[in-house]
PDB file of C-alpha atoms and ligand atoms in Angstrom:
ATOM      1  CA  MET A1378       0.000   0.000   0.000  1.00  0.00           C
ATOM      2  CA  ALA A1379       1.264   3.442  -0.911  1.00  0.00           C
ATOM      3  CA  THR A1380       2.342   5.688   1.922  1.00  0.00           C
ATOM      4  CA  ARG A1381       0.896   9.181   2.261  1.00  0.00           C
ATOM      5  CA  THR A1382       4.113  10.816   1.039  1.00  0.00           C
ATOM      6  CA  GLU A1383       4.049   8.461  -1.961  1.00  0.00           C
ATOM      7  CA  LEU A1384       0.496   9.572  -2.771  1.00  0.00           C
ATOM      8  CA  LEU A1385       1.501  13.223  -2.560  1.00  0.00           C
ATOM      9  CA  ALA A1386       4.538  12.539  -4.754  1.00  0.00           C
ATOM     10  CA  ARG A1387       2.236  10.942  -7.354  1.00  0.00           C
ATOM     11  CA  ALA A1388      -0.123  13.919  -7.238  1.00  0.00           C
ATOM     12  CA  VAL A1389       2.819  16.278  -7.868  1.00  0.00           C
ATOM     13  CA  ALA A1390       4.126  14.053 -10.672  1.00  0.00           C
ATOM     14  CA  ASP A1391       0.681  13.841 -12.306  1.00  0.00           C
ATOM     15  CA  ALA A1392       0.039  17.596 -12.157  1.00  0.00           C
ATOM     16  CA  ASP A1393       0.482  19.590 -15.363  1.00  0.00           C
ATOM     17  CA  THR A1394       1.248  22.735 -13.379  1.00  0.00           C
ATOM     18  CA  ALA A1395       2.368  22.500  -9.764  1.00  0.00           C
ATOM     19  CA  THR A1396       2.814  25.560  -7.569  1.00  0.00           C
ATOM     20  CA  VAL A1397       4.461  25.603  -4.130  1.00  0.00           C
ATOM     21  CA  LEU A1398       4.000  28.341  -1.517  1.00  0.00           C
ATOM     22  CA  THR A1399       6.463  28.379   1.383  1.00  0.00           C
ATOM     23  CA  GLY A1400       6.357  30.272   4.666  1.00  0.00           C
ATOM     24  CA  ALA A1401       8.394  30.540   7.854  1.00  0.00           C
ATOM     25  CA  GLY A1402       8.039  26.816   8.669  1.00  0.00           C
ATOM     26  CA  VAL A1403      10.340  25.870   5.795  1.00  0.00           C
ATOM     27  CA  SER A1404      13.205  27.820   7.412  1.00  0.00           C
ATOM     28  CA  THR A1405      12.819  27.155  11.139  1.00  0.00           C
ATOM     29  CA  ALA A1406      15.179  24.159  10.863  1.00  0.00           C
ATOM     30  CA  SER A1407      17.778  26.614   9.504  1.00  0.00           C
ATOM     31  CA  GLY A1408      17.514  28.661  12.696  1.00  0.00           C
ATOM     32  CA  ILE A1409      15.353  31.433  11.219  1.00  0.00           C
ATOM     33  CA  PRO A1410      12.706  32.400  13.754  1.00  0.00           C
ATOM     34  CA  ASP A1411       9.020  32.289  12.849  1.00  0.00           C
ATOM     35  CA  PHE A1412       7.953  35.896  13.214  1.00  0.00           C
ATOM     36  CA  ARG A1413       4.301  35.021  13.662  1.00  0.00           C
ATOM     37  CA  SER A1414       4.458  32.120  16.088  1.00  0.00           C
ATOM     38  CA  ASN A1415       2.955  32.529  19.555  1.00  0.00           C
ATOM     39  CA  ASP A1416       6.286  33.144  21.250  1.00  0.00           C
ATOM     40  CA  GLY A1417       6.881  35.561  18.385  1.00  0.00           C
ATOM     41  CA  ILE A1418       9.443  38.225  18.039  1.00  0.00           C
ATOM     42  CA  TRP A1419       6.933  41.026  18.181  1.00  0.00           C
ATOM     43  CA  ASP A1420       6.420  40.363  21.859  1.00  0.00           C
ATOM     44  CA  ARG A1421      10.035  41.456  22.311  1.00  0.00           C
ATOM     45  CA  TYR A1422      10.261  44.173  19.679  1.00  0.00           C
ATOM     46  CA  ASP A1423       8.116  47.139  18.864  1.00  0.00           C
ATOM     47  CA  ARG A1424       6.671  46.859  15.358  1.00  0.00           C
ATOM     48  CA  ASP A1425       6.683  50.652  15.044  1.00  0.00           C
ATOM     49  CA  GLN A1426      10.483  50.511  15.069  1.00  0.00           C
ATOM     50  CA  PHE A1427      10.392  48.652  11.787  1.00  0.00           C
ATOM     51  CA  ASP A1428       7.538  50.132   9.839  1.00  0.00           C
ATOM     52  CA  ILE A1429       7.833  52.218   6.709  1.00  0.00           C
ATOM     53  CA  GLY A1430       6.842  55.431   8.553  1.00  0.00           C
ATOM     54  CA  ARG A1431       9.788  55.023  10.934  1.00  0.00           C
ATOM     55  CA  PHE A1432      12.113  54.449   7.997  1.00  0.00           C
ATOM     56  CA  GLU A1433      10.873  57.578   6.256  1.00  0.00           C
ATOM     57  CA  ASP A1434      11.115  59.736   9.405  1.00  0.00           C
ATOM     58  CA  ASP A1435      14.434  58.422  10.685  1.00  0.00           C
ATOM     59  CA  PRO A1436      16.308  56.158   8.254  1.00  0.00           C
ATOM     60  CA  GLY A1437      19.526  56.312  10.324  1.00  0.00           C
ATOM     61  CA  GLY A1438      17.763  55.183  13.518  1.00  0.00           C
ATOM     62  CA  PHE A1439      15.887  52.548  11.564  1.00  0.00           C
ATOM     63  CA  TRP A1440      19.158  51.058  10.277  1.00  0.00           C
ATOM     64  CA  ALA A1441      20.683  51.067  13.770  1.00  0.00           C
ATOM     65  CA  ASP A1442      17.699  49.147  15.227  1.00  0.00           C
ATOM     66  CA  TRP A1443      17.485  46.888  12.164  1.00  0.00           C
ATOM     67  CA  LEU A1444      21.123  45.800  12.463  1.00  0.00           C
ATOM     68  CA  ALA A1445      20.803  45.237  16.212  1.00  0.00           C
ATOM     69  CA  ALA A1446      17.648  43.112  15.805  1.00  0.00           C
ATOM     70  CA  ARG A1447      19.139  41.094  12.928  1.00  0.00           C
ATOM     71  CA  GLY A1448      22.266  40.349  14.937  1.00  0.00           C
ATOM     72  CA  LYS A1449      20.204  39.003  17.835  1.00  0.00           C
ATOM     73  CA  LEU A1450      17.578  37.099  15.855  1.00  0.00           C
ATOM     74  CA  PHE A1451      19.285  35.561  12.860  1.00  0.00           C
ATOM     75  CA  PRO A1452      22.156  33.133  12.559  1.00  0.00           C
ATOM     76  CA  ALA A1453      25.072  34.950  10.909  1.00  0.00           C
ATOM     77  CA  ASP A1454      25.148  32.660   7.901  1.00  0.00           C
ATOM     78  CA  PRO A1455      22.120  30.327   7.792  1.00  0.00           C
ATOM     79  CA  ASP A1456      22.247  27.225   5.593  1.00  0.00           C
ATOM     80  CA  PRO A1457      19.367  25.719   3.627  1.00  0.00           C
ATOM     81  CA  ASN A1458      17.893  22.607   5.283  1.00  0.00           C
ATOM     82  CA  PRO A1459      16.569  19.371   3.694  1.00  0.00           C
ATOM     83  CA  ALA A1460      13.184  21.038   3.000  1.00  0.00           C
ATOM     84  CA  HIS A1461      14.847  23.742   0.853  1.00  0.00           C
ATOM     85  CA  GLU A1462      17.055  21.135  -0.806  1.00  0.00           C
ATOM     86  CA  SER A1463      14.110  18.874  -1.660  1.00  0.00           C
ATOM     87  CA  LEU A1464      12.174  21.769  -3.170  1.00  0.00           C
ATOM     88  CA  ALA A1465      15.240  22.831  -5.181  1.00  0.00           C
ATOM     89  CA  ASP A1466      15.464  19.289  -6.582  1.00  0.00           C
ATOM     90  CA  LEU A1467      11.760  19.310  -7.486  1.00  0.00           C
ATOM     91  CA  VAL A1468      12.084  22.687  -9.246  1.00  0.00           C
ATOM     92  CA  GLY A1469      15.239  21.508 -11.005  1.00  0.00           C
ATOM     93  CA  ALA A1470      13.488  18.336 -12.221  1.00  0.00           C
ATOM     94  CA  GLY A1471      10.580  20.398 -13.579  1.00  0.00           C
ATOM     95  CA  ALA A1472       8.094  18.806 -11.156  1.00  0.00           C
ATOM     96  CA  VAL A1473       7.385  22.187  -9.526  1.00  0.00           C
ATOM     97  CA  ASP A1474       6.635  25.010 -11.958  1.00  0.00           C
ATOM     98  CA  THR A1475       6.409  28.002  -9.636  1.00  0.00           C
ATOM     99  CA  LEU A1476       7.955  28.483  -6.192  1.00  0.00           C
ATOM    100  CA  ILE A1477       6.399  31.331  -4.203  1.00  0.00           C
ATOM    101  CA  THR A1478       7.746  32.298  -0.778  1.00  0.00           C
ATOM    102  CA  GLN A1479       6.730  34.586   2.056  1.00  0.00           C
ATOM    103  CA  ASN A1480      10.302  34.386   3.364  1.00  0.00           C
ATOM    104  CA  THR A1481      13.008  36.976   2.772  1.00  0.00           C
ATOM    105  CA  ASP A1482      15.938  34.766   3.836  1.00  0.00           C
ATOM    106  CA  GLY A1483      17.143  33.765   0.358  1.00  0.00           C
ATOM    107  CA  LEU A1484      17.476  30.096   1.390  1.00  0.00           C
ATOM    108  CA  HIS A1485      15.619  28.720  -1.661  1.00  0.00           C
ATOM    109  CA  GLN A1486      18.222  30.425  -3.844  1.00  0.00           C
ATOM    110  CA  ALA A1487      21.012  29.201  -1.532  1.00  0.00           C
ATOM    111  CA  ALA A1488      19.692  25.646  -2.091  1.00  0.00           C
ATOM    112  CA  GLY A1489      20.104  26.100  -5.837  1.00  0.00           C
ATOM    113  CA  VAL A1490      16.851  27.517  -7.210  1.00  0.00           C
ATOM    114  CA  PRO A1491      17.721  30.245  -9.740  1.00  0.00           C
ATOM    115  CA  GLY A1492      16.742  33.656  -8.348  1.00  0.00           C
ATOM    116  CA  ARG A1493      14.388  34.484 -11.215  1.00  0.00           C
ATOM    117  CA  GLU A1494      12.381  31.325 -10.450  1.00  0.00           C
ATOM    118  CA  VAL A1495      11.589  32.303  -6.848  1.00  0.00           C
ATOM    119  CA  VAL A1496       8.595  34.606  -6.419  1.00  0.00           C
ATOM    120  CA  GLU A1497       9.366  36.578  -3.242  1.00  0.00           C
ATOM    121  CA  LEU A1498       6.094  38.012  -1.940  1.00  0.00           C
ATOM    122  CA  HIS A1499       7.793  39.997   0.821  1.00  0.00           C
ATOM    123  CA  GLY A1500      10.919  41.014  -1.043  1.00  0.00           C
ATOM    124  CA  SER A1501      14.432  39.912  -0.198  1.00  0.00           C
ATOM    125  CA  GLY A1502      16.765  40.446   2.711  1.00  0.00           C
ATOM    126  CA  ASP A1503      19.660  39.898   0.308  1.00  0.00           C
ATOM    127  CA  ARG A1504      19.096  43.176  -1.519  1.00  0.00           C
ATOM    128  CA  VAL A1505      18.658  46.845  -0.825  1.00  0.00           C
ATOM    129  CA  VAL A1506      16.703  49.356  -2.871  1.00  0.00           C
ATOM    130  CA  CYS A1507      16.951  53.130  -3.181  1.00  0.00           C
ATOM    131  CA  SER A1508      14.221  54.857  -1.184  1.00  0.00           C
ATOM    132  CA  ASP A1509      13.776  57.322  -4.042  1.00  0.00           C
ATOM    133  CA  THR A1510      11.388  55.326  -6.209  1.00  0.00           C
ATOM    134  CA  GLY A1511      12.328  57.449  -9.209  1.00  0.00           C
ATOM    135  CA  CYS A1512      15.952  56.253  -8.934  1.00  0.00           C
ATOM    136  CA  ARG A1513      15.245  52.491  -9.112  1.00  0.00           C
ATOM    137  CA  TYR A1514      18.737  51.498  -7.861  1.00  0.00           C
ATOM    138  CA  ARG A1515      18.858  47.918  -6.497  1.00  0.00           C
ATOM    139  CA  GLY A1516      21.954  46.292  -5.091  1.00  0.00           C
ATOM    140  CA  PRO A1517      23.274  43.552  -2.801  1.00  0.00           C
ATOM    141  CA  ALA A1518      22.512  44.000   0.909  1.00  0.00           C
ATOM    142  CA  ASP A1519      25.853  42.839   2.337  1.00  0.00           C
ATOM    143  CA  PRO A1520      27.984  45.864   1.337  1.00  0.00           C
ATOM    144  CA  ALA A1521      25.239  48.259   2.469  1.00  0.00           C
ATOM    145  CA  ARG A1522      24.986  46.468   5.822  1.00  0.00           C
ATOM    146  CA  GLU A1523      28.760  46.593   6.252  1.00  0.00           C
ATOM    147  CA  ARG A1524      28.772  50.327   5.594  1.00  0.00           C
ATOM    148  CA  ALA A1525      25.921  50.809   8.084  1.00  0.00           C
ATOM    149  CA  GLU A1526      27.834  48.758  10.661  1.00  0.00           C
ATOM    150  CA  ARG A1527      30.842  51.046  10.157  1.00  0.00           C
ATOM    151  CA  GLY A1528      28.631  54.041  10.926  1.00  0.00           C
ATOM    152  CA  GLU A1529      27.156  55.105   7.584  1.00  0.00           C
ATOM    153  CA  ARG A1530      23.543  55.205   8.776  1.00  0.00           C
ATOM    154  CA  PRO A1531      21.628  55.167   6.611  1.00  0.00           C
ATOM    155  CA  PRO A1532      23.866  53.764   3.882  1.00  0.00           C
ATOM    156  CA  VAL A1533      23.233  55.865   0.802  1.00  0.00           C
ATOM    157  CA  CYS A1534      22.480  55.105  -2.816  1.00  0.00           C
ATOM    158  CA  PRO A1535      25.560  55.113  -5.085  1.00  0.00           C
ATOM    159  CA  GLN A1536      23.481  56.672  -7.860  1.00  0.00           C
ATOM    160  CA  CYS A1537      21.580  59.502  -6.162  1.00  0.00           C
ATOM    161  CA  GLY A1538      22.724  59.730  -2.518  1.00  0.00           C
ATOM    162  CA  ASP A1539      19.269  59.030  -1.066  1.00  0.00           C
ATOM    163  CA  ALA A1540      18.857  56.487   1.766  1.00  0.00           C
ATOM    164  CA  LEU A1541      19.012  52.783   0.903  1.00  0.00           C
ATOM    165  CA  LYS A1542      16.246  50.566   2.295  1.00  0.00           C
ATOM    166  CA  PRO A1543      16.242  46.801   2.843  1.00  0.00           C
ATOM    167  CA  SER A1544      14.218  45.383  -0.047  1.00  0.00           C
ATOM    168  CA  SER A1545      12.249  43.130   2.298  1.00  0.00           C
ATOM    169  CA  VAL A1546       8.754  44.541   2.788  1.00  0.00           C
ATOM    170  CA  LEU A1547       8.407  46.607   5.960  1.00  0.00           C
ATOM    171  CA  PHE A1548       5.242  46.856   8.038  1.00  0.00           C
ATOM    172  CA  GLY A1549       2.860  49.296   6.395  1.00  0.00           C
ATOM    173  CA  GLU A1550       4.577  48.969   3.031  1.00  0.00           C
ATOM    174  CA  SER A1551       2.797  47.588  -0.014  1.00  0.00           C
ATOM    175  CA  LEU A1552       3.935  44.289  -1.503  1.00  0.00           C
ATOM    176  CA  PRO A1553       6.075  44.170  -4.640  1.00  0.00           C
ATOM    177  CA  GLU A1554       3.438  44.293  -7.354  1.00  0.00           C
ATOM    178  CA  HIS A1555       5.289  42.151  -9.869  1.00  0.00           C
ATOM    179  CA  ALA A1556       5.710  39.280  -7.375  1.00  0.00           C
ATOM    180  CA  HIS A1557       2.078  39.562  -6.330  1.00  0.00           C
ATOM    181  CA  LEU A1558       0.870  39.348  -9.955  1.00  0.00           C
ATOM    182  CA  ARG A1559       3.141  36.388 -10.754  1.00  0.00           C
ATOM    183  CA  ALA A1560       1.958  34.529  -7.641  1.00  0.00           C
ATOM    184  CA  HIS A1561      -1.693  35.137  -8.439  1.00  0.00           C
ATOM    185  CA  ALA A1562      -1.277  34.033 -12.058  1.00  0.00           C
ATOM    186  CA  ALA A1563       0.472  30.839 -10.897  1.00  0.00           C
ATOM    187  CA  ALA A1564      -2.331  30.094  -8.421  1.00  0.00           C
ATOM    188  CA  GLU A1565      -4.924  30.523 -11.163  1.00  0.00           C
ATOM    189  CA  ARG A1566      -3.305  28.153 -13.626  1.00  0.00           C
ATOM    190  CA  SER A1567      -2.040  25.443 -11.270  1.00  0.00           C
ATOM    191  CA  ASP A1568      -3.776  22.111 -10.945  1.00  0.00           C
ATOM    192  CA  LEU A1569      -1.766  21.205  -7.843  1.00  0.00           C
ATOM    193  CA  PHE A1570      -1.032  23.731  -5.090  1.00  0.00           C
ATOM    194  CA  LEU A1571       1.260  22.717  -2.232  1.00  0.00           C
ATOM    195  CA  VAL A1572       1.542  24.859   0.899  1.00  0.00           C
ATOM    196  CA  VAL A1573       4.710  24.270   2.944  1.00  0.00           C
ATOM    197  CA  GLY A1574       5.315  25.785   6.371  1.00  0.00           C
ATOM    198  CA  SER A1575       2.762  28.560   6.155  1.00  0.00           C
ATOM    199  CA  SER A1576      -0.130  28.978   8.560  1.00  0.00           C
ATOM    200  CA  LEU A1577      -1.927  30.961   5.808  1.00  0.00           C
ATOM    201  CA  THR A1578      -2.861  33.775   8.161  1.00  0.00           C
ATOM    202  CA  VAL A1579      -1.262  36.629   6.220  1.00  0.00           C
ATOM    203  CA  GLU A1580      -2.573  38.051   2.953  1.00  0.00           C
ATOM    204  CA  PRO A1581      -2.002  37.674   0.087  1.00  0.00           C
ATOM    205  CA  ALA A1582      -0.459  34.274   0.869  1.00  0.00           C
ATOM    206  CA  ALA A1583      -3.707  33.061   2.431  1.00  0.00           C
ATOM    207  CA  SER A1584      -5.774  33.725  -0.681  1.00  0.00           C
ATOM    208  CA  LEU A1585      -3.380  32.057  -3.146  1.00  0.00           C
ATOM    209  CA  PRO A1586      -4.239  28.428  -2.281  1.00  0.00           C
ATOM    210  CA  GLU A1587      -7.880  29.428  -1.982  1.00  0.00           C
ATOM    211  CA  THR A1588      -7.799  30.845  -5.517  1.00  0.00           C
ATOM    212  CA  ALA A1589      -6.209  27.630  -6.776  1.00  0.00           C
ATOM    213  CA  VAL A1590      -8.644  25.304  -5.034  1.00  0.00           C
ATOM    214  CA  ASN A1591     -11.644  27.389  -6.143  1.00  0.00           C
ATOM    215  CA  ARG A1592     -10.475  26.798  -9.699  1.00  0.00           C
ATOM    216  CA  GLY A1593     -10.334  23.067  -9.181  1.00  0.00           C
ATOM    217  CA  ALA A1594      -6.702  22.547  -8.156  1.00  0.00           C
ATOM    218  CA  THR A1595      -5.762  19.752  -5.776  1.00  0.00           C
ATOM    219  CA  LEU A1596      -4.551  21.264  -2.499  1.00  0.00           C
ATOM    220  CA  ALA A1597      -1.834  19.817  -0.268  1.00  0.00           C
ATOM    221  CA  VAL A1598      -0.699  21.305   3.058  1.00  0.00           C
ATOM    222  CA  VAL A1599       2.512  20.516   4.950  1.00  0.00           C
ATOM    223  CA  ASN A1600       2.471  22.613   8.120  1.00  0.00           C
ATOM    224  CA  LEU A1601       3.153  21.845  11.761  1.00  0.00           C
ATOM    225  CA  ASP A1602      -0.073  23.490  12.906  1.00  0.00           C
ATOM    226  CA  ARG A1603      -3.483  23.195  11.331  1.00  0.00           C
ATOM    227  CA  THR A1604      -4.433  25.844   8.772  1.00  0.00           C
ATOM    228  CA  ALA A1605      -7.791  27.318   7.816  1.00  0.00           C
ATOM    229  CA  LEU A1606      -7.631  25.447   4.489  1.00  0.00           C
ATOM    230  CA  ASP A1607      -6.808  21.951   5.822  1.00  0.00           C
ATOM    231  CA  GLY A1608     -10.478  21.039   5.383  1.00  0.00           C
ATOM    232  CA  ARG A1609     -10.264  21.697   1.640  1.00  0.00           C
ATOM    233  CA  ALA A1610      -6.956  19.901   1.149  1.00  0.00           C
ATOM    234  CA  SER A1611      -6.633  16.422  -0.346  1.00  0.00           C
ATOM    235  CA  TYR A1612      -3.327  15.883   1.470  1.00  0.00           C
ATOM    236  CA  VAL A1613      -2.574  17.284   4.935  1.00  0.00           C
ATOM    237  CA  PHE A1614       0.648  16.670   6.850  1.00  0.00           C
ATOM    238  CA  ASN A1615       0.677  18.406  10.238  1.00  0.00           C
ATOM    239  CA  ASP A1616       4.404  17.837  10.440  1.00  0.00           C
ATOM    240  CA  ARG A1617       7.707  19.626   9.902  1.00  0.00           C
ATOM    241  CA  ALA A1618       8.603  20.474   6.301  1.00  0.00           C
ATOM    242  CA  GLU A1619      12.048  18.876   6.567  1.00  0.00           C
ATOM    243  CA  ALA A1620      10.423  15.627   7.724  1.00  0.00           C
ATOM    244  CA  VAL A1621       7.984  15.367   4.798  1.00  0.00           C
ATOM    245  CA  LEU A1622       9.570  16.900   1.702  1.00  0.00           C
ATOM    246  CA  PRO A1623      12.683  14.690   1.380  1.00  0.00           C
ATOM    247  CA  ALA A1624      10.409  11.605   1.256  1.00  0.00           C
ATOM    248  CA  VAL A1625       8.217  13.231  -1.405  1.00  0.00           C
ATOM    249  CA  ARG A1626      11.316  14.161  -3.408  1.00  0.00           C
ATOM    250  CA  ASP A1627      12.727  10.615  -3.135  1.00  0.00           C
ATOM    251  CA  HIS A1628       9.476   8.995  -4.299  1.00  0.00           C
ATOM    252  CA  LEU A1629       8.992  11.438  -7.136  1.00  0.00           C
ATOM    253  CA  LEU A1630      12.471  11.552  -8.592  1.00  0.00           C
ATOM    254  CA  GLY A1631      12.698   7.780  -8.165  1.00  0.00           C
ATOM    255  CA  GLU A1632       9.560   7.464 -10.304  1.00  0.00           C
ATOM    256  CA  ASP A1633      11.061   9.786 -12.918  1.00  0.00           C
ATOM    257  CA  ARG A1634      14.191   7.676 -13.168  1.00  0.00           C
ATOM    258  CA  ALA A1635      12.113   4.499 -13.515  1.00  0.00           C
ATOM    259  CA  ARG A1636      10.131   6.109 -16.339  1.00  0.00           C
ATOM    260  CA  GLY A1637      13.328   6.948 -18.214  1.00  0.00           C
ATOM    261  CA  GLU A1638      14.574   3.340 -18.251  1.00  0.00           C
TER     262      GLU A1638
HETATM  263 ZN1   ZN B1151      19.073  56.271  -5.669  1.00  0.00          ZN
END
């Protein structure tokens, strides 16, 4: 008899268009804290310190607090875990067509998914953008962070001298429109939608699987806690992402190899 991970692997293999949405749960095994869990970070930090209004009023102070919080909360150099690696293999094999993430940690790319293939709903912690929207400068975050650590707060844009801003979406800031449109289009055309490590409480992530399932897609959920859409899912694993995805990957890529013989 087929195991549950085998059945999910078959559903992914049989799908014409498979979309995956990942949230914080895919990265907790890499030491990245889940910002929305009950013992969440926002009990210890003031959200107003990190919203877009604060950045606009006081970009230097924002950068000082941002660096201090990052240093305390994040591992210096987090590595992708087996959940990221399994998803990278599935994207690489063409079994997953679109990978959407709520995370800004860059770990899907670190696991080998080409950057243009990851739809980052909340932007990226690996890049900075110029706060002058007319300038459109984008660059890597590391050099800007190093300059801020040395006292250049805020670090300024090499093109126009305006303040640089982390490209991850701040509280009160609108989502990157291009990513939002790509994610929505993927949800509409997918016939299999897999949620991994997201409790589906934050928009627009919450409405993406709903859009897919309303259009007839098969829904699968891999999340430690129950989600509001578990009742509409054909496959539910209330388990850790890194415990489920490697088995799905092994079944699916094993099947592919068998087919090629
Ligand atoms: Zn600029």
